[in-house]
Amino acid sequence: MPPLIATILSSLDKGWATLVAAAVAALVSLLSLLVSILSARAQTRLSSRLTDTTNVSKEARDYKLRQLTSFYDPVYTLLAANKAIFERIGPTSAARTEQMFNDEETADVWQTLSNEVVVPNNQRVCEIIHAQLHFLAENDDESLYLEFLTHAQAYKVFKQGTYEAYRLFPYPKEILAAVKKARSDLRASLADVYRHRN
């Protein structure tokens, strides 16, 4: 083969090799860019989902805290105080039925506590129920709270005079246990949330 043709062929081989190398480099660069774009998009989606999940978890936690602080804690405290007073010195208490103390004095103390503590506590519970019933836990029984509203209003009227019809408006005895259970469940749920965060 003449030297000129060999030189041309050799030069063409170098050109093709350079062209192929450039094409391969461009393809690798393009694939690298594509992988980078897809990775950035996946990372953005993941970050967005994580942010959404975090926000939903925070909202759920905040809602549970509001359920406790705006509804269950104050209702529990007020009802528990009323129960303690009623059981210790109310008309059916051992102090009254067994005449452990001067009956007239005990009756006066009960009347004072009833007027100054029990009735105001009932009124406050009614206000909380009216304003915060939307915080009622999913598995709690709304009818107990509505019964309490009726009972509290009837009790207020009853305090002004004794009426036999008062028996139509009994205190819903299950309410304190229901409040205590819902409160305990919420507290346990919040404790779980905080335990899993650490």
XYZ file of C-alpha atoms in Angstrom:
198
model
C 0.000 0.000 0.000
C 1.349 3.358 -0.940
C 2.526 5.483 1.939
C 0.041 8.277 1.196
C -2.970 5.994 1.431
C -1.573 4.410 4.615
C -1.196 7.884 6.127
C -4.765 8.854 5.114
C -6.172 5.599 6.553
C -4.164 6.022 9.710
C -5.399 9.568 10.059
C -8.995 8.448 9.442
C -8.661 5.797 12.160
C -7.447 8.471 14.613
C -10.341 10.751 13.615
C -12.877 7.961 14.014
C -11.333 6.981 17.312
C -11.491 10.582 18.474
C -15.059 10.912 17.222
C -16.106 7.674 18.903
C -14.342 8.721 22.134
C -16.071 12.121 22.020
C -19.428 10.461 21.357
C -18.920 8.028 24.250
C -17.855 10.892 26.544
C -20.938 12.905 25.509
C -23.192 9.890 26.102
C -21.660 9.250 29.544
C -22.035 12.939 30.375
C -25.662 12.897 29.201
C -26.420 9.748 31.228
C -24.733 11.278 34.251
C -26.855 14.430 33.867
C -30.022 12.335 33.494
C -29.203 10.287 36.612
C -28.459 13.496 38.500
C -31.805 15.047 37.463
C -33.754 11.888 38.354
C -31.943 11.645 41.682
C -32.678 15.297 42.500
C -36.369 14.791 41.654
C -36.565 11.651 43.800
C -34.849 13.463 46.663
C -37.274 16.396 46.346
C -40.296 14.024 46.374
C -38.904 12.180 49.378
C -38.219 15.432 51.192
C -41.738 16.653 50.409
C -43.297 13.424 51.689
C -41.185 13.561 54.822
C -42.216 17.178 55.421
C -45.885 16.271 54.881
C -45.604 13.316 57.251
C -43.835 15.447 59.839
C -46.481 18.174 59.541
C -49.334 15.676 59.856
C -47.660 14.075 62.893
C -47.146 17.485 64.486
C -50.764 18.455 63.826
C -51.989 15.164 65.324
C -49.781 15.652 68.376
C -50.923 19.279 68.788
C -54.572 18.217 68.477
C -54.132 15.592 71.202
C -52.492 18.169 73.444
C -55.438 20.534 72.884
C -57.871 17.704 73.637
C -56.134 17.218 76.966
C -55.595 20.830 77.962
C -58.837 22.309 76.641
C -61.254 19.496 77.402
C -60.274 16.372 79.309
C -57.912 17.774 81.967
C -60.222 20.580 83.166
C -63.377 18.431 83.000
C -61.633 15.639 84.911
C -60.332 18.003 87.590
C -63.702 19.662 88.177
C -65.710 16.427 88.193
C -63.173 14.702 90.480
C -63.371 17.593 92.957
C -67.169 17.430 92.946
C -67.103 13.666 93.458
C -64.691 13.945 96.393
C -66.895 16.547 98.093
C -70.091 14.564 97.458
C -68.599 11.295 98.718
C -67.143 12.879 101.853
C -69.985 15.083 103.001
C -72.892 14.777 100.533
C -76.360 13.576 101.592
C -75.500 9.885 101.011
C -71.957 10.003 102.426
C -70.897 7.899 105.399
C -70.336 11.114 107.389
C -74.049 11.900 106.953
C -75.676 8.460 107.023
C -73.663 7.205 109.996
C -73.969 10.571 111.748
C -70.243 10.742 112.389
C -70.552 14.476 113.048
C -73.244 16.872 114.163
C -75.906 16.377 111.452
C -76.968 20.028 111.292
C -73.383 21.209 111.036
C -72.566 18.620 108.367
C -75.662 19.600 106.369
C -74.604 23.269 106.535
C -71.074 22.439 105.358
C -72.540 20.380 102.500
C -74.844 23.246 101.499
C -71.964 25.711 101.524
C -69.663 23.432 99.528
C -72.484 22.580 97.158
C -73.272 26.259 96.511
C -69.713 27.555 96.406
C -67.864 24.641 94.787
C -70.108 21.989 93.223
C -72.524 24.291 91.379
C -69.737 26.584 90.044
C -67.705 23.516 89.018
C -70.770 22.131 87.223
C -71.226 25.465 85.471
C -67.579 25.488 84.376
C -67.877 21.907 83.057
C -70.980 22.981 81.110
C -69.062 25.914 79.611
C -66.210 23.614 78.594
C -68.614 21.122 77.027
C -70.389 23.896 75.112
C -67.161 25.420 73.822
C -64.889 22.381 73.423
C -67.078 19.356 72.632
C -65.337 19.139 69.252
C -62.295 17.848 71.182
C -64.230 14.751 72.273
C -62.150 11.620 71.628
C -63.304 9.407 68.784
C -64.289 6.513 71.057
C -65.897 8.658 73.782
C -69.683 8.809 74.300
C -71.115 12.252 73.570
C -74.438 11.366 75.211
C -72.790 11.312 78.675
C -71.742 14.931 78.273
C -75.169 15.966 77.042
C -76.749 14.163 80.015
C -74.379 16.035 82.303
C -75.496 19.361 80.815
C -79.111 18.501 81.593
C -78.252 17.251 85.080
C -76.194 20.343 85.950
C -78.992 22.704 84.930
C -81.584 20.656 86.841
C -79.316 20.562 89.907
C -79.041 24.346 89.816
C -82.853 24.597 89.815
C -83.085 21.914 92.487
C -80.802 23.978 94.750
C -83.500 26.683 94.759
C -86.146 24.249 96.001
C -86.674 20.501 96.382
C -88.613 18.930 93.548
C -89.449 15.257 93.112
C -88.994 15.624 89.373
C -85.266 16.114 90.005
C -85.029 12.302 89.799
C -85.652 12.658 86.054
C -82.217 14.283 85.707
C -79.744 11.920 87.385
C -76.032 12.506 87.417
C -74.496 10.346 84.649
C -72.337 8.175 86.922
C -70.250 6.829 84.017
C -69.016 10.290 82.986
C -66.028 10.510 85.339
C -64.809 7.046 84.336
C -65.242 7.935 80.642
C -63.300 11.177 81.076
C -60.591 9.395 83.042
C -60.242 6.675 80.378
C -60.160 9.079 77.424
C -57.661 11.261 79.280
C -55.468 8.260 80.077
C -55.626 7.007 76.465
C -54.626 10.439 75.132
C -51.756 10.723 77.583
C -50.508 7.237 76.645
C -50.777 8.080 72.953
C -48.742 11.256 73.436
C -46.147 9.399 75.501
C -45.782 6.899 72.631
C -45.268 9.733 70.156
C -42.510 11.256 72.271
C -40.886 7.864 72.938
C -40.716 7.097 69.192
C -39.186 10.487 68.412
C -36.094 9.704 70.487
